[in-house]
Amino acid sequence: MGVDWMLNALTILTYLDFDFDTARFILQRIKNLA
């Protein structure tokens, strides 16, 4: 899983109006599971 995927996920989360801390937490969880 590359950086591009992370940026895309963060962009999507931002578009869905997540706050950055929540988005970062979710990305960390996904990264740990992947």
XYZ file of C-alpha atoms in Angstrom:
34
model
C 0.000 0.000 0.000
C 1.685 3.185 -1.199
C 1.692 6.849 -0.334
C -0.650 7.625 -3.232
C -3.298 5.378 -1.701
C -2.929 7.165 1.638
C -3.274 10.575 0.000
C -6.332 9.414 -1.914
C -7.923 8.063 1.266
C -7.154 11.300 3.124
C -8.649 13.325 0.270
C -11.818 11.212 0.379
C -12.089 11.558 4.163
C -11.589 15.316 3.886
C -14.258 15.487 1.180
C -16.610 13.661 3.532
C -15.893 16.449 6.058
C -13.960 14.351 8.573
C -11.696 16.378 10.795
C -7.995 15.709 10.248
C -7.418 13.907 13.560
C -10.241 11.483 12.800
C -8.953 10.909 9.270
C -5.437 10.274 10.549
C -6.762 7.837 13.153
C -8.767 5.927 10.533
C -5.787 5.837 8.169
C -3.613 4.488 10.975
C -6.155 1.743 11.677
C -6.347 0.820 7.981
C -2.554 0.830 7.708
C -2.261 -1.483 10.713
C -4.866 -3.886 9.321
C -3.394 -3.938 5.816
